[in-house]
DNA sequence: TCATCGTTTGGCAATATAGCCAAATTATAG
DNA sequence: CTATAATTTGGCTATATTGCCAAACGATGA
């Protein structure tokens, strides 16, 4: 009967699952990848060139996105192409920008 | 003239800013807090009781959310009340759930 | 088969994050 | 002023994340 929602049991599991997805998006390179994949599929080599990090690093970022369920991979020849799996994550960007604007608009002593 | 977008300069700065906001949401307790604040303002003690962690831990989570621009705090008496600053982040949950459903629906060898 | 290209994996070192306790801070009550 | 309650801050340890290199893997072509 208690209306008090607590961070335990079912609720805790759900929050942990959500956090895993959010974590996958909580990195500059991975956000860039998602943004780039919104324009179509890309191979690892293309993304590596754009990001400017080691291929192995980019590959691990992509593996993490895949494990989170955000992208799909398809091997064709020697190359592996990645594409978005759930397009709605692109809607995140608009809201994140809104947050950044809100902060920069009232950037007085908000950082302390 | 180059159409090639690279993760450097302006683009890199923007992705880093976005990542900072996403990072703030990439934790079970902080997701729980955001979810709870969607129903109205809450004081630190209420949230601490619900989360079941040390008060100092919850306080640090809240400070992180505030620094990211996601919540606002207001001191009234001895208590500090927190509330959402940018409501659109609540839309994230629907998409995250869609990702989780997508994964659980096709949970065959998707995790390897 | 051998060499090469594209990608992934293992492993390591550097950095970042999380959570607790103790102490400091601020407001209120007596 | 003293005591107490609510919150924040400092500091410490444990854990997680990141990124590079080297090596392994898989497909292609000579």
Short mmCIF file of C-alpha atoms (C1' of nucleotides) in Angstrom, two decimals:
data_model
loop_
_atom_site.label_atom_id
_atom_site.label_comp_id
_atom_site.label_asym_id
_atom_site.label_seq_id
_atom_site.Cartn_x
_atom_site.Cartn_y
_atom_site.Cartn_z
CA UNK A 1 0.00 0.00 0.00
CA UNK A 2 2.94 2.30 0.52
CA UNK A 3 3.07 4.95 -2.17
CA UNK A 4 6.71 5.61 -1.37
CA UNK A 5 8.78 4.59 -4.34
CA UNK A 6 12.22 3.40 -3.36
CA UNK A 7 15.33 2.63 -5.33
CA UNK A 8 15.26 -1.11 -4.72
CA UNK A 9 14.02 -4.33 -6.24
CA UNK A 10 12.22 -3.90 -9.53
CA UNK A 11 12.76 -0.16 -9.64
CA UNK A 12 16.47 -0.53 -9.01
CA UNK A 13 16.85 -3.08 -11.79
CA UNK A 14 15.03 -0.79 -14.20
CA UNK A 15 17.17 2.19 -13.32
CA UNK A 16 20.31 0.14 -13.76
CA UNK A 17 19.17 -0.97 -17.19
CA UNK A 18 18.39 2.59 -18.18
CA UNK A 19 21.74 3.74 -16.85
CA UNK A 20 23.52 1.20 -19.03
CA UNK A 21 21.91 2.71 -22.13
CA UNK A 22 22.62 6.27 -21.01
CA UNK A 23 26.22 5.38 -20.21
CA UNK A 24 26.69 4.19 -23.76
CA UNK A 25 25.77 7.69 -24.91
CA UNK A 26 27.87 9.47 -22.32
CA UNK A 27 31.05 9.93 -24.33
CA UNK A 28 32.03 12.51 -26.97
CA UNK A 29 33.22 9.96 -29.53
CA UNK A 30 30.15 7.81 -29.13
CA UNK A 31 27.84 10.80 -29.42
CA UNK A 32 29.69 11.75 -32.58
CA UNK A 33 29.25 8.24 -33.93
CA UNK A 34 25.50 8.30 -33.28
CA UNK A 35 25.25 11.70 -34.91
CA UNK A 36 27.18 10.48 -37.93
CA UNK A 37 25.17 7.27 -38.25
CA UNK A 38 22.02 9.36 -38.41
CA UNK A 39 23.08 10.18 -41.96
CA UNK A 40 23.48 6.53 -42.92
CA UNK A 41 25.64 3.51 -42.28
CA UNK A 42 29.39 3.89 -41.87
CA UNK A 43 32.27 1.44 -41.73
CA UNK A 44 34.76 1.36 -38.88
CA UNK A 45 37.49 2.84 -41.05
CA UNK A 46 35.38 5.87 -41.97
CA UNK A 47 34.46 6.55 -38.35
CA UNK A 48 38.05 6.04 -37.27
CA UNK A 49 39.23 8.60 -39.80
CA UNK A 50 36.67 11.12 -38.61
CA UNK A 51 37.29 10.59 -34.91
CA UNK A 52 41.06 10.57 -35.14
CA UNK A 53 41.67 7.92 -32.49
CA UNK A 54 43.17 4.46 -32.71
CA UNK A 55 41.11 1.93 -34.68
CA UNK A 56 40.96 -0.34 -31.67
CA UNK A 57 39.54 2.49 -29.58
CA UNK A 58 36.81 3.20 -32.10
CA UNK A 59 36.06 -0.48 -32.40
CA UNK A 60 35.54 -0.69 -28.66
CA UNK A 61 33.25 2.32 -28.69
CA UNK A 62 31.20 0.64 -31.39
CA UNK A 63 31.10 -2.64 -29.48
CA UNK A 64 29.81 -0.78 -26.46
CA UNK A 65 27.08 0.91 -28.50
CA UNK A 66 26.13 -2.44 -29.97
CA UNK A 67 25.97 -4.13 -26.58
CA UNK A 68 23.71 -1.34 -25.38
CA UNK A 69 21.37 -2.07 -28.27
CA UNK A 70 21.89 1.26 -29.97
CA UNK A 71 23.54 0.15 -33.20
CA UNK A 72 23.64 -2.87 -35.49
CA UNK A 73 26.66 -4.14 -37.36
CA UNK A 74 26.85 -5.94 -40.67
CA UNK A 75 29.97 -7.38 -42.20
CA UNK A 76 30.33 -7.02 -45.95
CA UNK A 77 33.64 -8.16 -47.37
CA UNK A 78 36.42 -6.98 -45.14
CA UNK A 79 34.46 -4.08 -43.78
CA UNK A 80 31.93 -3.88 -40.98
CA UNK A 81 29.17 -1.33 -41.39
CA UNK A 82 27.32 0.10 -38.43
CA UNK A 83 23.91 1.71 -38.42
CA UNK A 84 21.45 3.04 -35.86
CA UNK A 85 19.10 0.51 -34.36
CA UNK A 86 16.70 2.81 -32.50
CA UNK A 87 16.35 6.18 -34.26
CA UNK A 88 14.55 7.89 -31.38
CA UNK A 89 17.84 8.46 -29.61
CA UNK A 90 18.43 11.26 -32.10
CA UNK A 91 15.73 13.21 -30.27
CA UNK A 92 18.08 13.39 -27.29
CA UNK A 93 20.27 15.92 -29.01
CA UNK A 94 17.61 18.61 -29.21
CA UNK A 95 16.92 18.42 -25.50
CA UNK A 96 20.59 18.29 -24.59
CA UNK A 97 21.13 21.44 -26.63
CA UNK A 98 18.23 23.02 -24.77
CA UNK A 99 19.96 22.20 -21.49
CA UNK A 100 23.21 23.73 -22.71
CA UNK A 101 21.43 26.88 -23.88
CA UNK A 102 19.61 27.15 -20.58
CA UNK A 103 22.92 26.93 -18.77
CA UNK A 104 24.76 29.38 -21.01
CA UNK A 105 21.90 31.85 -20.79
CA UNK A 106 22.06 31.92 -16.99
CA UNK A 107 25.76 31.21 -16.64
CA UNK A 108 26.13 33.35 -13.53
CA UNK A 109 27.44 31.36 -10.58
CA UNK A 110 25.68 28.30 -11.82
CA UNK A 111 28.88 26.27 -11.97
CA UNK A 112 29.93 26.52 -8.35
CA UNK B 1 34.61 23.03 -48.71
CA UNK B 2 35.26 19.62 -47.25
CA UNK B 3 32.01 17.93 -46.33
CA UNK B 4 33.90 15.52 -44.09
CA UNK B 5 32.85 16.18 -40.54
CA UNK B 6 35.58 15.38 -38.08
CA UNK B 7 35.63 15.13 -34.30
CA UNK B 8 37.80 18.18 -33.74
CA UNK B 9 37.54 21.89 -33.08
CA UNK B 10 34.00 23.17 -32.77
CA UNK B 11 32.44 19.76 -33.24
CA UNK B 12 34.63 18.22 -30.56
CA UNK B 13 33.75 20.95 -28.06
CA UNK B 14 30.05 20.44 -28.74
CA UNK B 15 30.25 16.69 -28.32
CA UNK B 16 32.14 17.12 -25.06
CA UNK B 17 29.45 19.46 -23.77
CA UNK B 18 26.74 17.02 -24.75
CA UNK B 19 28.64 14.18 -23.13
CA UNK B 20 28.80 16.09 -19.88
CA UNK B 21 25.00 16.33 -19.81
CA UNK B 22 24.55 12.69 -20.77
CA UNK B 23 27.07 11.59 -18.13
CA UNK B 24 24.97 13.32 -15.50
CA UNK B 25 22.10 11.03 -16.48
CA UNK B 26 24.22 7.88 -16.70
CA UNK B 27 23.71 6.58 -13.20
CA UNK B 28 20.85 4.61 -11.60
CA UNK B 29 20.46 6.90 -8.59
CA UNK B 30 20.49 10.04 -10.71
CA UNK B 31 17.96 8.60 -13.13
CA UNK B 32 15.79 7.76 -10.15
CA UNK B 33 16.13 11.31 -8.87
CA UNK B 34 15.10 12.78 -12.20
CA UNK B 35 12.15 10.41 -12.36
CA UNK B 36 11.10 11.36 -8.85
CA UNK B 37 11.49 15.09 -9.47
CA UNK B 38 9.13 14.77 -12.41
CA UNK B 39 6.38 14.49 -9.80
CA UNK B 40 7.44 17.66 -8.02
CA UNK B 41 10.19 19.09 -5.90
CA UNK B 42 11.86 16.96 -3.25
CA UNK B 43 14.27 17.74 -0.43
CA UNK B 44 17.58 15.94 0.00
CA UNK B 45 16.31 14.00 2.98
CA UNK B 46 13.34 12.61 1.06
CA UNK B 47 15.52 11.52 -1.84
CA UNK B 48 18.08 10.04 0.53
CA UNK B 49 15.39 7.98 2.22
CA UNK B 50 14.14 6.69 -1.11
CA UNK B 51 17.58 5.90 -2.53
CA UNK B 52 18.94 4.28 0.58
CA UNK B 53 22.50 5.56 0.30
CA UNK B 54 24.51 7.90 2.50
CA UNK B 55 23.24 11.50 2.56
CA UNK B 56 26.60 12.73 1.35
CA UNK B 57 26.40 10.43 -1.63
CA UNK B 58 22.96 11.70 -2.58
CA UNK B 59 24.08 15.27 -2.07
CA UNK B 60 26.93 14.73 -4.50
CA UNK B 61 24.61 13.21 -7.07
CA UNK B 62 22.40 16.27 -6.78
CA UNK B 63 25.37 18.63 -7.09
CA UNK B 64 26.38 16.83 -10.26
CA UNK B 65 22.88 17.16 -11.72
CA UNK B 66 22.85 20.84 -10.81
CA UNK B 67 26.23 21.49 -12.39
CA UNK B 68 25.00 19.81 -15.55
CA UNK B 69 22.08 22.23 -15.63
CA UNK B 70 19.43 19.58 -15.12
CA UNK B 71 18.05 20.61 -11.74
CA UNK B 72 17.64 23.72 -9.64
CA UNK B 73 17.96 23.94 -5.89
CA UNK B 74 16.23 26.22 -3.45
CA UNK B 75 16.93 26.46 0.23
CA UNK B 76 13.93 26.90 2.51
CA UNK B 77 14.64 26.74 6.19
CA UNK B 78 17.05 23.95 6.89
CA UNK B 79 16.04 21.99 3.86
CA UNK B 80 17.14 22.25 0.25
CA UNK B 81 14.53 21.42 -2.36
CA UNK B 82 15.47 20.27 -5.83
CA UNK B 83 13.37 20.44 -8.96
CA UNK B 84 13.77 19.77 -12.66
CA UNK B 85 15.14 22.62 -14.70
CA UNK B 86 14.59 21.26 -18.23
CA UNK B 87 11.54 18.98 -18.37
CA UNK B 88 12.30 17.61 -21.84
CA UNK B 89 14.79 15.16 -20.37
CA UNK B 90 11.79 13.17 -19.22
CA UNK B 91 11.25 12.25 -22.86
CA UNK B 92 14.48 10.27 -22.72
CA UNK B 93 12.87 7.54 -20.66
CA UNK B 94 10.42 6.52 -23.36
CA UNK B 95 13.16 6.06 -25.91
CA UNK B 96 15.44 4.26 -23.47
CA UNK B 97 12.62 1.85 -22.73
CA UNK B 98 12.19 1.34 -26.46
CA UNK B 99 15.86 0.42 -26.69
CA UNK B 100 15.53 -2.05 -23.83
CA UNK B 101 12.45 -3.62 -25.39
CA UNK B 102 14.19 -3.88 -28.73
CA UNK B 103 17.09 -5.65 -27.08
CA UNK B 104 14.94 -8.00 -25.00
CA UNK B 105 12.82 -8.87 -28.02
CA UNK B 106 15.86 -9.96 -30.04
CA UNK B 107 17.97 -11.15 -27.14
CA UNK B 108 19.58 -13.91 -29.12
CA UNK B 109 23.36 -13.57 -29.22
CA UNK B 110 23.06 -9.83 -29.20
CA UNK B 111 25.16 -9.46 -26.10
CA UNK B 112 28.34 -11.15 -27.25
"C1'" DT C 1 50.17 -20.32 -49.84
"C1'" DC C 2 51.51 -15.66 -48.61
"C1'" DA C 3 50.76 -10.93 -47.91
"C1'" DT C 4 47.66 -7.37 -46.90
"C1'" DC C 5 43.66 -4.84 -45.39
"C1'" DG C 6 39.96 -4.05 -42.04
"C1'" DT C 7 38.50 -5.21 -37.66
"C1'" DT C 8 38.49 -7.14 -33.03
"C1'" DT C 9 40.57 -8.67 -28.68
"C1'" DG C 10 43.88 -8.79 -24.72
"C1'" DG C 11 46.37 -6.28 -21.74
"C1'" DC C 12 48.22 -2.49 -19.50
"C1'" DA C 13 48.60 2.32 -17.43
"C1'" DA C 14 46.26 6.63 -16.67
"C1'" DT C 15 42.27 8.84 -15.37
"C1'" DA C 16 37.52 9.26 -13.70
"C1'" DT C 17 33.69 7.89 -10.92
"C1'" DA C 18 31.28 6.13 -6.69
"C1'" DG C 19 30.42 5.64 -2.00
"C1'" DC C 20 31.47 5.92 2.71
"C1'" DC C 21 32.99 8.41 6.97
"C1'" DA C 22 34.24 12.48 9.34
"C1'" DA C 23 34.12 17.26 9.64
"C1'" DA C 24 32.39 21.81 8.35
"C1'" DT C 25 28.32 24.69 7.40
"C1'" DT C 26 23.79 26.81 8.00
"C1'" DA C 27 19.34 27.28 10.10
"C1'" DT C 28 16.26 26.56 13.95
"C1'" DA C 29 14.80 25.58 18.66
"C1'" DG C 30 15.44 25.87 23.51
"C1'" DC D 1 24.82 30.52 23.61
"C1'" DT D 2 24.08 25.47 23.05
"C1'" DA D 3 22.11 21.73 20.91
"C1'" DT D 4 20.19 19.63 17.03
"C1'" DA D 5 18.78 18.85 12.27
"C1'" DA D 6 19.71 19.19 7.18
"C1'" DT D 7 23.08 19.63 3.90
"C1'" DT D 8 27.60 20.08 1.87
"C1'" DT D 9 32.55 19.32 1.55
"C1'" DG D 10 37.08 16.91 2.08
"C1'" DG D 11 39.35 12.87 1.84
"C1'" DC D 12 40.09 8.22 1.17
"C1'" DT D 13 39.63 3.58 -1.10
"C1'" DA D 14 37.47 0.68 -4.49
"C1'" DT D 15 35.87 0.22 -8.92
"C1'" DA D 16 35.05 1.55 -13.76
"C1'" DT D 17 36.32 3.76 -17.95
"C1'" DT D 18 39.46 5.24 -21.52
"C1'" DG D 19 42.99 4.80 -24.95
"C1'" DC D 20 47.01 3.01 -26.72
"C1'" DC D 21 49.91 -0.89 -28.41
"C1'" DA D 22 50.52 -5.51 -29.85
"C1'" DA D 23 48.59 -9.54 -31.36
"C1'" DA D 24 44.90 -12.30 -33.29
"C1'" DC D 25 41.30 -12.89 -36.67
"C1'" DG D 26 38.88 -13.08 -41.19
"C1'" DA D 27 38.42 -11.91 -45.99
"C1'" DT D 28 40.64 -10.80 -50.32
"C1'" DG D 29 43.94 -10.97 -53.90
"C1'" DA D 30 48.58 -12.13 -55.90
#
